[in-house]
């Protein structure tokens, strides 16, 4: 019966499917899925009424508001900065370009706790930047500005690294033609460059936003962690655990998990769109 | 120098954009890096050396290295297996599997830590069973290793999977026809093709495994001199108001990050040459 499914083998089959697939499934099940299932089961056991009560409690609502607000601000900053960096790195030649390109990966490689420590000290009243801002009457450390700066730093690479390859594929001749026809630089950007890079740009921004929502190490150093003011959602989940309030921790973690999974799907769709756009323009 | 992309002439816009990019990067990326070293050495070399030689710091360095030594080879094996299965074969649910492998990238490490606590912790899914058999997973080395594995699991797979997909499996098919065994094919045909990407993924994986903070801080229990990894030790020293000590510990992690970036750049130019 089984052999009927493949009556003729057109080519010899490579060995190792059962070993490699078995290893992969075992690893994915044990390391990735099992803990996630445990978290979901824990959340399901709480019951809808208590779940809603925890989500709508003022401190949880405040923590989510602060997290979403700061992550949005950090994403907008990085969408603009990342676009600028991608453009400069792809379109111009200048000394030190390769170093500038390599520097874009620093936030990936640098541990977030180290980034948090450095940013906190830099922006504190006697740090390099803090002393300047202090003179202007602006305080960053222990305010939402600190959270935004920490989230911006840790998500720098995402927009640059998704827009860069798309810009590399984009033929400058199109822009040249538009310019010859009398289009202003802004019109050229809006009508030719922007449509081509939009899916990649949005995909990069989505990942940057997801990363900012979950960022912990860099933020806890600089935020001051004042309840209702500078307390982010992942820290509140952490605090609930330390208080042995496992339901509280589970509910916040599940909300963050749900948002992360939705953003994963969105960024996958956008990246699929981006790759189709690139194929179509080849 | 900077030139107009089409005419080759330097433009004012190009100069302004490049200058803005450089200034922003200096402020956002370079300043924190330089600041770490300037603060670590603020009280001189001797204080720096004594900070690093502190027994607690040395223990944290040892524990962090141990976690990386366990985690990275396991993730390399997983990455190779996953890429081999997904790139060389067609089977139902392949797309779903790729998405699942990516999950740790989009989930906050804090959530991973909490999820692990609900699995192996005292009141977790497997907690009672572990307690019965006197096995300690959370607040001990196994927990730290498991969470680090979760956080770093996609790195190797993500680097070699697209490469193996792009290369196809014609060379491997030819080797099968010539009668090569599975391991021979892997060692003689596949591995040489993917070695730079594999090394690159391993370097990124190591850097991340060494620097993991959020997930580990949930499951480590922060026991001084026992479950305190180097990033956790940085926070501990900072909270103890020993800022110079915190920066000294942080500088070792920064050096590892910079080495990873240099290796990455070297591997990338190597890959382009091939």
mmCIF file of N, CA, C and O in Angstrom, chain A residues 12 49 55 97 106 133 154 171 180 188 196 204-205 225 251 280:
data_model
loop_
_atom_site.group_PDB
_atom_site.id
_atom_site.type_symbol
_atom_site.label_atom_id
_atom_site.label_comp_id
_atom_site.label_asym_id
_atom_site.label_seq_id
_atom_site.Cartn_x
_atom_site.Cartn_y
_atom_site.Cartn_z
ATOM 1 N N UNK A 12 17.522 9.499 -6.951
ATOM 2 C CA UNK A 12 17.859 8.920 -5.659
ATOM 3 C C UNK A 12 17.619 9.947 -4.568
ATOM 4 O O UNK A 12 17.904 11.122 -4.718
ATOM 5 N N UNK A 49 -12.396 35.593 33.965
ATOM 6 C CA UNK A 49 -12.735 36.757 34.784
ATOM 7 C C UNK A 49 -11.516 37.334 35.488
ATOM 8 O O UNK A 49 -11.280 38.548 35.476
ATOM 9 N N UNK A 55 -5.539 42.094 33.736
ATOM 10 C CA UNK A 55 -5.149 42.921 32.584
ATOM 11 C C UNK A 55 -5.608 44.359 32.770
ATOM 12 O O UNK A 55 -4.890 45.304 32.416
ATOM 13 N N UNK A 97 33.360 54.136 5.298
ATOM 14 C CA UNK A 97 32.033 53.570 5.068
ATOM 15 C C UNK A 97 31.904 52.161 5.651
ATOM 16 O O UNK A 97 30.892 51.818 6.252
ATOM 17 N N UNK A 106 26.609 46.700 16.173
ATOM 18 C CA UNK A 106 27.005 46.769 17.588
ATOM 19 C C UNK A 106 25.854 46.401 18.532
ATOM 20 O O UNK A 106 26.023 45.587 19.430
ATOM 21 N N UNK A 133 22.572 67.896 28.811
ATOM 22 C CA UNK A 133 21.104 67.979 28.846
ATOM 23 C C UNK A 133 20.630 68.577 30.166
ATOM 24 O O UNK A 133 19.626 69.290 30.201
ATOM 25 N N UNK A 154 18.800 49.357 21.250
ATOM 26 C CA UNK A 154 18.804 47.904 21.055
ATOM 27 C C UNK A 154 18.146 47.484 19.745
ATOM 28 O O UNK A 154 18.327 46.359 19.311
ATOM 29 N N UNK A 171 17.468 49.843 -9.224
ATOM 30 C CA UNK A 171 18.295 50.408 -10.280
ATOM 31 C C UNK A 171 18.238 51.937 -10.257
ATOM 32 O O UNK A 171 17.173 52.512 -10.426
ATOM 33 N N UNK A 180 15.542 63.361 -15.096
ATOM 34 C CA UNK A 180 15.668 63.944 -16.433
ATOM 35 C C UNK A 180 14.345 64.527 -16.892
ATOM 36 O O UNK A 180 14.285 65.547 -17.569
ATOM 37 N N UNK A 188 10.968 62.177 -6.748
ATOM 38 C CA UNK A 188 11.661 60.942 -7.124
ATOM 39 C C UNK A 188 11.622 59.961 -5.960
ATOM 40 O O UNK A 188 11.301 58.781 -6.125
ATOM 41 N N UNK A 196 9.262 51.061 -3.729
ATOM 42 C CA UNK A 196 10.110 49.871 -3.831
ATOM 43 C C UNK A 196 10.573 49.377 -2.468
ATOM 44 O O UNK A 196 10.679 48.173 -2.240
ATOM 45 N N UNK A 204 11.043 45.876 8.613
ATOM 46 C CA UNK A 204 12.104 46.211 9.549
ATOM 47 C C UNK A 204 11.559 46.946 10.762
ATOM 48 O O UNK A 204 11.928 46.668 11.908
ATOM 49 N N UNK A 205 10.630 47.883 10.508
ATOM 50 C CA UNK A 205 10.034 48.652 11.607
ATOM 51 C C UNK A 205 9.222 47.736 12.522
ATOM 52 O O UNK A 205 9.237 47.900 13.750
ATOM 53 N N UNK A 225 12.348 52.464 36.907
ATOM 54 C CA UNK A 225 11.319 51.493 37.281
ATOM 55 C C UNK A 225 10.324 52.010 38.323
ATOM 56 O O UNK A 225 10.043 51.349 39.326
ATOM 57 N N UNK A 251 -0.294 36.321 33.212
ATOM 58 C CA UNK A 251 -1.196 37.128 32.380
ATOM 59 C C UNK A 251 -0.403 38.143 31.559
ATOM 60 O O UNK A 251 -0.603 38.276 30.343
ATOM 61 N N UNK A 280 9.850 40.692 -8.808
ATOM 62 C CA UNK A 280 9.136 41.301 -9.923
ATOM 63 C C UNK A 280 9.987 42.359 -10.616
ATOM 64 O O UNK A 280 9.803 42.631 -11.801
#
